[in-house]
Amino acid sequence: MPPAGSERSVAGRPGRVIRTESTTAIPVHLLFRDGPDPVPVRLRPTVVGRRQGTGEQSRLRRPAAEASRSPAPRVDPGLAERPARVLPGGAGVLAGMCGAAGCVATSWWAGVLPPAVTVAFGLPAHAGAAGAAGLGPAQWATYAAAGALGLFGFGGLARGRTGRAWVLGLFGRYRGTVRRTGLLWVNPLLLRRRVDVRLRHWRSEPMQAADRGGVALRVVVLVVWRVRDTARATLGVEDHERYVRECVEAALLRVPVKAPGEPGGAAGTAQDALTRLVAADAGPVGIEVFAVRPVRVEYAPEVAAAIHRRRIAELDARQRASALTSVVDSVEDTVTRLTLRGLVDLDDYERKVLVKDLTVAFCAGRGEAGP
């Protein structure tokens, strides 16, 4: 230990301290109760660095290293769900009807409307400049405008359903999400992707797992989840349903599952751990996981036969031990009663022979009475 040093205190009076390479500065007056009044001493920060010659890392660096072992998945931070701009369905119907009416009016103006249609709509006969000979540039331009209006009006009509949403995109860019219900008008140039946003449950096929002892198991789990952010679930990952399945499969390999026959408390612990792991992996892609419950647990086929034989052997051993204990107690009780009542007077050799004969008789009787 290096000699005690001294540092200038706040009050101006010197204070003695003890300092080593592995501890912080300790005032001397704290070690003795009969010393003078405590002197305020300015101490250095209590940071323990690396000790010389030991190779030990600084304690301040360990939490950062541990925290960087399992980084969470990341997606584009700018990719988040936002409402898209849509119009009520009545606007699309009105625009489509206006386009159709424009086409009819242009045909009447060009004089190519059939007489039966003219009479049906109550239109007066009209002989334009082009007449029935053909259509001019003005009529063709009017046709194009009215047709485009009708196509945009009727082509953008869509029906929103409860529990369903549309993710809209234009030329590869995200343009918003539609969660409204009823008759809507959506720009027909936008690409629509339907997403189910209802609460969903998925029952898996048997997956690989292990118990606390490392024995292979087959587990069927029930996953309750839903899509929270449609933009990230659709555009942040290739297939969000397959992503959830693979997250569950990866979590089962990291969390020990309760083996058949273990206490029920282990099942709740495994369920909570599985839910936390899957929710942490699926949260960044806009999926909200509520529960991951193991509903059926069984041993893997390669170990099921060995486990069955071991349990049968344990049951047989317990049954044999119980039967032997019962026979010994019966023999002992019989010999003791015969001796106490004075019915027989046996020496050691005769006692051993009697015990042997009684044991054989009782064991034979139990074997005949057994299944």
Short mmCIF file of C-alpha atoms in Angstrom, two decimals:
data_model
loop_
_atom_site.label_atom_id
_atom_site.label_comp_id
_atom_site.label_asym_id
_atom_site.label_seq_id
_atom_site.Cartn_x
_atom_site.Cartn_y
_atom_site.Cartn_z
CA MET A 1 0.00 0.00 0.00
CA PRO A 2 1.42 3.37 -0.88
CA PRO A 3 1.88 5.85 1.96
CA ALA A 4 -1.04 7.99 2.98
CA GLY A 5 -1.24 11.22 1.10
CA SER A 6 -2.78 14.53 1.91
CA GLU A 7 -5.01 16.86 -0.06
CA ARG A 8 -6.19 20.36 0.56
CA SER A 9 -9.72 20.44 2.07
CA VAL A 10 -12.47 22.88 1.30
CA ALA A 11 -12.03 24.72 4.59
CA GLY A 12 -8.32 25.21 4.03
CA ARG A 13 -7.17 22.76 6.75
CA PRO A 14 -5.19 19.72 5.51
CA GLY A 15 -6.97 16.35 5.64
CA ARG A 16 -5.25 12.97 5.55
CA VAL A 17 -6.54 10.33 3.15
CA ILE A 18 -5.69 6.73 2.22
CA ARG A 19 -5.53 5.85 -1.45
CA THR A 20 -4.71 2.61 -3.33
CA GLU A 21 -4.83 1.56 -6.98
CA SER A 22 -8.07 -0.46 -6.56
CA THR A 23 -10.06 1.74 -4.14
CA THR A 24 -11.06 5.35 -3.94
CA ALA A 25 -9.67 7.87 -1.49
CA ILE A 26 -10.78 7.15 2.11
CA PRO A 27 -10.46 9.88 4.81
CA VAL A 28 -8.39 8.67 7.77
CA HIS A 29 -10.79 10.04 10.40
CA LEU A 30 -13.49 7.59 9.23
CA LEU A 31 -11.34 4.67 10.47
CA PHE A 32 -11.00 5.91 14.07
CA ARG A 33 -13.80 6.96 16.40
CA ASP A 34 -11.51 8.67 18.94
CA GLY A 35 -9.93 10.96 16.41
CA PRO A 36 -10.45 14.72 16.10
CA ASP A 37 -13.47 16.30 14.52
CA PRO A 38 -13.98 15.30 10.87
CA VAL A 39 -12.27 17.49 8.35
CA PRO A 40 -14.05 18.08 4.98
CA VAL A 41 -11.84 16.66 2.22
CA ARG A 42 -12.34 17.02 -1.55
CA LEU A 43 -12.34 13.45 -2.89
CA ARG A 44 -11.88 12.29 -6.42
CA PRO A 45 -14.69 10.50 -8.31
CA THR A 46 -15.18 6.92 -7.15
CA VAL A 47 -14.17 5.24 -10.41
CA VAL A 48 -12.28 1.98 -10.18
CA GLY A 49 -10.07 1.47 -13.21
CA ARG A 50 -8.11 -1.51 -14.40
CA ARG A 51 -5.67 -2.91 -11.84
CA GLN A 52 -2.10 -3.14 -12.95
CA GLY A 53 -0.89 -6.55 -14.08
CA THR A 54 -4.27 -8.34 -13.76
CA GLY A 55 -5.71 -7.76 -17.24
CA GLU A 56 -9.09 -6.88 -15.73
CA GLN A 57 -11.24 -4.56 -17.82
CA SER A 58 -12.66 -1.39 -16.40
CA ARG A 59 -16.04 -1.90 -14.73
CA LEU A 60 -17.52 1.05 -16.58
CA ARG A 61 -17.11 -0.72 -19.93
CA ARG A 62 -18.88 -3.96 -19.01
CA PRO A 63 -22.53 -2.81 -19.21
CA ALA A 64 -21.99 -1.32 -22.67
CA ALA A 65 -20.49 -4.57 -23.92
CA GLU A 66 -23.30 -6.64 -22.45
CA ALA A 67 -25.95 -4.34 -23.92
CA SER A 68 -24.55 -4.74 -27.42
CA ARG A 69 -24.89 -8.53 -27.53
CA SER A 70 -28.46 -8.72 -28.87
CA PRO A 71 -29.30 -5.66 -30.98
CA ALA A 72 -32.95 -5.17 -31.89
CA PRO A 73 -33.94 -5.26 -35.58
CA ARG A 74 -34.20 -1.87 -37.24
CA VAL A 75 -36.28 -0.54 -40.10
CA ASP A 76 -36.42 2.78 -41.90
CA PRO A 77 -37.28 5.34 -39.17
CA GLY A 78 -39.16 7.46 -41.70
CA LEU A 79 -41.46 4.57 -42.59
CA ALA A 80 -44.55 4.96 -40.42
CA GLU A 81 -48.25 4.65 -41.03
CA ARG A 82 -50.13 7.81 -41.97
CA PRO A 83 -53.65 8.33 -43.31
CA ALA A 84 -54.06 8.59 -47.06
CA ARG A 85 -56.11 11.21 -48.87
CA VAL A 86 -59.34 9.72 -50.17
CA LEU A 87 -62.73 11.13 -51.14
CA PRO A 88 -66.24 9.91 -50.33
CA GLY A 89 -67.64 7.43 -52.80
CA GLY A 90 -70.34 9.89 -53.87
CA ALA A 91 -67.69 12.09 -55.51
CA GLY A 92 -66.52 9.18 -57.67
CA VAL A 93 -70.08 8.26 -58.65
CA LEU A 94 -70.82 11.87 -59.58
CA ALA A 95 -67.65 12.16 -61.66
CA GLY A 96 -68.40 8.89 -63.47
CA MET A 97 -71.95 9.95 -64.27
CA CYS A 98 -70.71 13.30 -65.54
CA GLY A 99 -68.25 11.51 -67.82
CA ALA A 100 -70.96 9.22 -69.17
CA ALA A 101 -73.31 12.16 -69.72
CA GLY A 102 -70.51 14.00 -71.52
CA CYS A 103 -70.03 11.07 -73.90
CA VAL A 104 -73.77 10.97 -74.66
CA ALA A 105 -73.88 14.72 -75.21
CA THR A 106 -70.87 14.58 -77.53
CA SER A 107 -72.48 11.82 -79.57
CA TRP A 108 -75.69 13.89 -79.88
CA TRP A 109 -73.62 16.92 -80.83
CA ALA A 110 -71.78 14.94 -83.52
CA GLY A 111 -75.05 13.49 -84.81
CA VAL A 112 -73.99 9.88 -84.33
CA LEU A 113 -76.45 9.12 -81.57
CA PRO A 114 -78.98 6.48 -82.72
CA PRO A 115 -82.54 7.79 -83.20
CA ALA A 116 -83.90 5.28 -80.69
CA VAL A 117 -81.61 6.65 -77.98
CA THR A 118 -82.53 10.20 -78.89
CA VAL A 119 -86.20 9.42 -78.55
CA ALA A 120 -85.64 7.50 -75.32
CA PHE A 121 -83.80 10.41 -73.69
CA GLY A 122 -86.19 12.98 -75.18
CA LEU A 123 -83.43 14.82 -77.03
CA PRO A 124 -84.31 17.05 -80.00
CA ALA A 125 -82.97 16.05 -83.39
CA HIS A 126 -79.69 17.81 -84.13
CA ALA A 127 -77.82 18.01 -87.40
CA GLY A 128 -74.34 19.35 -86.72
CA ALA A 129 -71.74 20.53 -89.09
CA ALA A 130 -70.16 17.11 -89.21
CA GLY A 131 -73.55 15.39 -89.48
CA ALA A 132 -73.54 11.67 -89.83
CA ALA A 133 -70.47 11.75 -92.06
CA GLY A 134 -67.96 11.59 -89.17
CA LEU A 135 -66.45 13.24 -86.10
CA GLY A 136 -64.25 16.28 -86.02
CA PRO A 137 -61.26 17.11 -83.77
CA ALA A 138 -63.46 18.94 -81.27
CA GLN A 139 -65.76 15.98 -80.83
CA TRP A 140 -62.81 13.61 -80.36
CA ALA A 141 -61.27 15.88 -77.74
CA THR A 142 -64.57 16.06 -75.89
CA TYR A 143 -64.90 12.29 -76.08
CA ALA A 144 -61.40 11.87 -74.57
CA ALA A 145 -62.08 14.29 -71.72
CA ALA A 146 -65.47 12.80 -70.86
CA GLY A 147 -64.16 9.24 -71.11
CA ALA A 148 -61.19 9.99 -68.84
CA LEU A 149 -63.51 11.62 -66.31
CA GLY A 150 -65.82 8.60 -66.35
CA LEU A 151 -62.97 6.11 -66.03
CA PHE A 152 -61.38 8.01 -63.13
CA GLY A 153 -64.74 8.35 -61.42
CA PHE A 154 -65.88 4.75 -61.66
CA GLY A 155 -62.38 3.21 -61.61
CA GLY A 156 -61.48 4.78 -58.25
CA LEU A 157 -64.52 3.45 -56.38
CA ALA A 158 -63.61 1.10 -53.54
CA ARG A 159 -65.36 -0.45 -50.57
CA GLY A 160 -63.67 -0.22 -47.18
CA ARG A 161 -64.38 -3.07 -44.75
CA THR A 162 -64.09 -3.24 -41.00
CA GLY A 163 -60.85 -4.89 -39.96
CA ARG A 164 -59.23 -4.36 -43.37
CA ALA A 165 -56.91 -1.62 -44.59
CA TRP A 166 -55.28 -0.57 -47.84
CA VAL A 167 -51.65 0.42 -48.14
CA LEU A 168 -51.31 2.80 -51.08
CA GLY A 169 -48.19 3.35 -53.15
CA LEU A 170 -47.28 5.32 -56.25
CA PHE A 171 -44.19 4.47 -58.31
CA GLY A 172 -42.61 2.66 -55.35
CA ARG A 173 -43.32 5.37 -52.75
CA TYR A 174 -45.62 4.97 -49.77
CA ARG A 175 -48.61 7.31 -50.08
CA GLY A 176 -50.64 6.43 -46.97
CA THR A 177 -53.03 3.91 -45.46
CA VAL A 178 -56.82 3.77 -45.75
CA ARG A 179 -58.64 2.43 -42.68
CA ARG A 180 -62.05 4.00 -43.41
CA THR A 181 -65.12 1.91 -44.15
CA GLY A 182 -67.91 2.31 -46.66
CA LEU A 183 -67.87 3.50 -50.27
CA LEU A 184 -64.70 5.51 -51.00
CA TRP A 185 -62.92 7.00 -53.96
CA VAL A 186 -59.21 6.26 -54.23
CA ASN A 187 -56.93 7.50 -56.97
CA PRO A 188 -56.94 4.63 -59.50
CA LEU A 189 -53.26 5.28 -60.32
CA LEU A 190 -52.24 4.19 -56.81
CA LEU A 191 -51.23 0.60 -56.11
CA ARG A 192 -53.43 -0.95 -53.39
CA ARG A 193 -52.31 -3.66 -50.99
CA ARG A 194 -54.94 -5.10 -48.70
CA VAL A 195 -53.84 -5.80 -45.11
CA ASP A 196 -55.80 -7.58 -42.39
CA VAL A 197 -55.63 -5.48 -39.19
CA ARG A 198 -57.96 -7.63 -37.07
CA LEU A 199 -56.85 -9.52 -33.97
CA ARG A 200 -55.50 -12.80 -35.29
CA HIS A 201 -54.44 -16.10 -33.78
CA TRP A 202 -52.15 -18.67 -35.30
CA ARG A 203 -51.76 -22.25 -34.15
CA SER A 204 -48.37 -23.53 -35.19
CA GLU A 205 -47.28 -26.92 -36.35
CA PRO A 206 -45.03 -28.92 -33.94
CA MET A 207 -41.78 -27.00 -33.48
CA GLN A 208 -38.46 -27.95 -31.93
CA ALA A 209 -37.80 -26.93 -28.32
CA ALA A 210 -36.01 -28.15 -25.20
CA ASP A 211 -36.68 -28.33 -21.48
CA ARG A 212 -34.39 -27.13 -18.68
CA GLY A 213 -32.37 -30.32 -18.89
CA GLY A 214 -31.80 -30.03 -22.63
CA VAL A 215 -34.18 -32.86 -23.59
CA ALA A 216 -35.66 -32.39 -27.07
CA LEU A 217 -39.37 -31.53 -27.17
CA ARG A 218 -42.05 -30.86 -29.77
CA VAL A 219 -44.21 -27.84 -28.94
CA VAL A 220 -47.38 -26.48 -30.53
CA VAL A 221 -47.94 -22.80 -29.67
CA LEU A 222 -50.86 -20.41 -30.05
CA VAL A 223 -49.83 -16.87 -31.07
CA VAL A 224 -52.23 -13.94 -30.64
CA TRP A 225 -51.15 -10.90 -32.66
CA ARG A 226 -52.27 -8.13 -34.99
CA VAL A 227 -50.82 -5.59 -37.41
CA ARG A 228 -50.34 -2.27 -35.64
CA ASP A 229 -48.40 -0.32 -38.30
CA THR A 230 -49.51 -1.33 -41.80
CA ALA A 231 -46.72 0.56 -43.54
CA ARG A 232 -43.92 -1.26 -41.70
CA ALA A 233 -45.65 -4.63 -41.82
CA THR A 234 -46.13 -4.40 -45.59
CA LEU A 235 -43.07 -2.47 -46.75
CA GLY A 236 -40.58 -3.09 -43.92
CA VAL A 237 -40.53 -6.88 -44.29
CA GLU A 238 -41.18 -9.18 -47.23
CA ASP A 239 -43.87 -11.33 -45.56
CA HIS A 240 -44.97 -10.30 -42.07
CA GLU A 241 -46.90 -13.54 -41.40
CA ARG A 242 -43.87 -15.66 -42.20
CA TYR A 243 -41.74 -13.29 -40.12
CA VAL A 244 -43.93 -13.92 -37.06
CA ARG A 245 -43.63 -17.68 -37.52
CA GLU A 246 -39.85 -17.53 -37.74
CA CYS A 247 -39.65 -15.28 -34.66
CA VAL A 248 -41.67 -17.83 -32.69
CA GLU A 249 -39.45 -20.66 -33.89
CA ALA A 250 -36.31 -18.74 -32.88
CA ALA A 251 -37.74 -17.92 -29.44
CA LEU A 252 -38.56 -21.58 -28.75
CA LEU A 253 -34.89 -22.45 -29.23
CA ARG A 254 -33.84 -19.85 -26.62
CA VAL A 255 -36.45 -20.43 -23.89
CA PRO A 256 -36.71 -23.72 -21.97
CA VAL A 257 -40.24 -25.12 -22.08
CA LYS A 258 -41.99 -27.10 -19.35
CA ALA A 259 -41.65 -30.80 -20.04
CA PRO A 260 -44.68 -33.09 -19.64
CA GLY A 261 -45.18 -33.86 -15.95
CA GLU A 262 -43.41 -30.78 -14.52
CA PRO A 263 -45.16 -28.33 -12.13
CA GLY A 264 -47.51 -25.78 -13.69
CA GLY A 265 -45.49 -22.74 -12.56
CA ALA A 266 -42.83 -23.36 -15.20
CA ALA A 267 -45.44 -23.07 -17.97
CA GLY A 268 -46.33 -19.48 -17.00
CA THR A 269 -42.67 -18.50 -16.87
CA ALA A 270 -42.02 -19.94 -20.34
CA GLN A 271 -45.13 -18.22 -21.74
CA ASP A 272 -44.04 -14.80 -20.42
CA ALA A 273 -40.50 -15.23 -21.74
CA LEU A 274 -41.71 -16.34 -25.18
CA THR A 275 -44.14 -13.42 -25.40
CA ARG A 276 -41.44 -10.89 -24.50
CA LEU A 277 -38.94 -12.26 -27.03
CA VAL A 278 -41.39 -12.47 -29.93
CA ALA A 279 -42.87 -9.04 -29.15
CA ALA A 280 -39.38 -7.50 -29.08
CA ASP A 281 -38.48 -9.03 -32.47
CA ALA A 282 -41.80 -8.27 -34.18
CA GLY A 283 -42.42 -4.79 -32.73
CA PRO A 284 -40.02 -2.88 -35.04
CA VAL A 285 -41.88 -4.14 -38.14
CA GLY A 286 -45.27 -2.94 -36.91
CA ILE A 287 -46.61 -6.20 -35.44
CA GLU A 288 -48.07 -6.29 -31.95
CA VAL A 289 -47.83 -9.65 -30.17
CA PHE A 290 -50.14 -10.23 -27.19
CA ALA A 291 -49.41 -13.83 -26.18
CA VAL A 292 -47.38 -16.87 -27.20
CA ARG A 293 -48.90 -19.84 -25.36
CA PRO A 294 -47.64 -23.44 -25.57
CA VAL A 295 -50.82 -25.52 -25.98
CA ARG A 296 -49.26 -28.96 -26.49
CA VAL A 297 -45.88 -30.23 -25.34
CA GLU A 298 -44.55 -33.70 -26.03
CA TYR A 299 -41.19 -35.37 -26.24
CA ALA A 300 -39.47 -35.59 -29.59
CA PRO A 301 -39.81 -38.95 -31.36
CA GLU A 302 -36.12 -39.74 -30.91
CA VAL A 303 -36.35 -39.47 -27.10
CA ALA A 304 -39.99 -40.38 -26.46
CA ALA A 305 -39.30 -44.15 -26.47
CA ALA A 306 -36.35 -43.78 -24.07
CA ILE A 307 -38.36 -41.58 -21.71
CA HIS A 308 -41.22 -44.10 -21.76
CA ARG A 309 -38.88 -47.00 -20.92
CA ARG A 310 -37.28 -45.03 -18.10
CA ARG A 311 -40.63 -44.17 -16.54
CA ILE A 312 -41.80 -47.78 -16.79
CA ALA A 313 -38.58 -48.88 -15.10
CA GLU A 314 -39.04 -46.34 -12.33
CA LEU A 315 -42.63 -47.48 -11.73
CA ASP A 316 -41.55 -51.13 -11.69
CA ALA A 317 -38.73 -50.37 -9.24
CA ARG A 318 -41.08 -48.51 -6.91
CA GLN A 319 -43.60 -51.33 -7.08
CA ARG A 320 -40.95 -53.95 -6.32
CA ALA A 321 -39.61 -51.92 -3.41
CA SER A 322 -43.11 -51.49 -2.01
CA ALA A 323 -43.85 -55.21 -2.36
CA LEU A 324 -40.56 -56.18 -0.69
CA THR A 325 -41.19 -53.80 2.19
CA SER A 326 -44.66 -55.26 2.69
CA VAL A 327 -43.31 -58.84 2.69
CA VAL A 328 -40.56 -58.01 5.19
CA ASP A 329 -43.05 -56.29 7.50
CA SER A 330 -45.39 -59.29 7.30
CA VAL A 331 -42.60 -61.77 8.09
CA GLU A 332 -41.37 -59.66 10.97
CA ASP A 333 -44.85 -59.31 12.42
CA THR A 334 -45.49 -63.07 12.14
CA VAL A 335 -42.23 -64.12 13.81
CA THR A 336 -42.67 -61.52 16.56
CA ARG A 337 -46.18 -62.69 17.41
CA LEU A 338 -45.16 -66.35 17.49
CA THR A 339 -42.29 -65.57 19.80
CA LEU A 340 -44.20 -63.26 22.16
CA ARG A 341 -47.10 -65.68 22.59
CA GLY A 342 -44.73 -68.55 23.35
CA LEU A 343 -45.97 -70.73 20.54
CA VAL A 344 -42.43 -71.50 19.39
CA ASP A 345 -39.02 -71.43 20.99
CA LEU A 346 -36.47 -70.87 18.24
CA ASP A 347 -32.75 -70.47 18.22
CA ASP A 348 -30.93 -68.34 15.64
CA TYR A 349 -30.69 -71.09 13.04
CA GLU A 350 -34.36 -72.04 13.31
CA ARG A 351 -35.37 -68.37 13.24
CA LYS A 352 -33.45 -67.85 9.99
CA VAL A 353 -35.07 -70.92 8.43
CA LEU A 354 -38.54 -69.75 9.48
CA VAL A 355 -37.94 -66.27 8.10
CA LYS A 356 -36.74 -67.73 4.81
CA ASP A 357 -39.76 -70.03 4.47
CA LEU A 358 -42.23 -67.25 5.35
CA THR A 359 -40.59 -64.86 2.88
CA VAL A 360 -40.81 -67.42 0.06
CA ALA A 361 -44.45 -68.18 0.93
CA PHE A 362 -45.50 -64.53 1.05
CA CYS A 363 -43.69 -63.68 -2.20
CA ALA A 364 -45.27 -66.68 -3.95
CA GLY A 365 -48.70 -65.68 -2.70
CA ARG A 366 -48.28 -62.11 -3.93
CA GLY A 367 -47.12 -63.35 -7.32
CA GLU A 368 -50.22 -65.51 -7.77
CA ALA A 369 -52.55 -62.69 -6.61
CA GLY A 370 -50.90 -60.11 -8.86
CA PRO A 371 -52.06 -59.18 -12.33
#
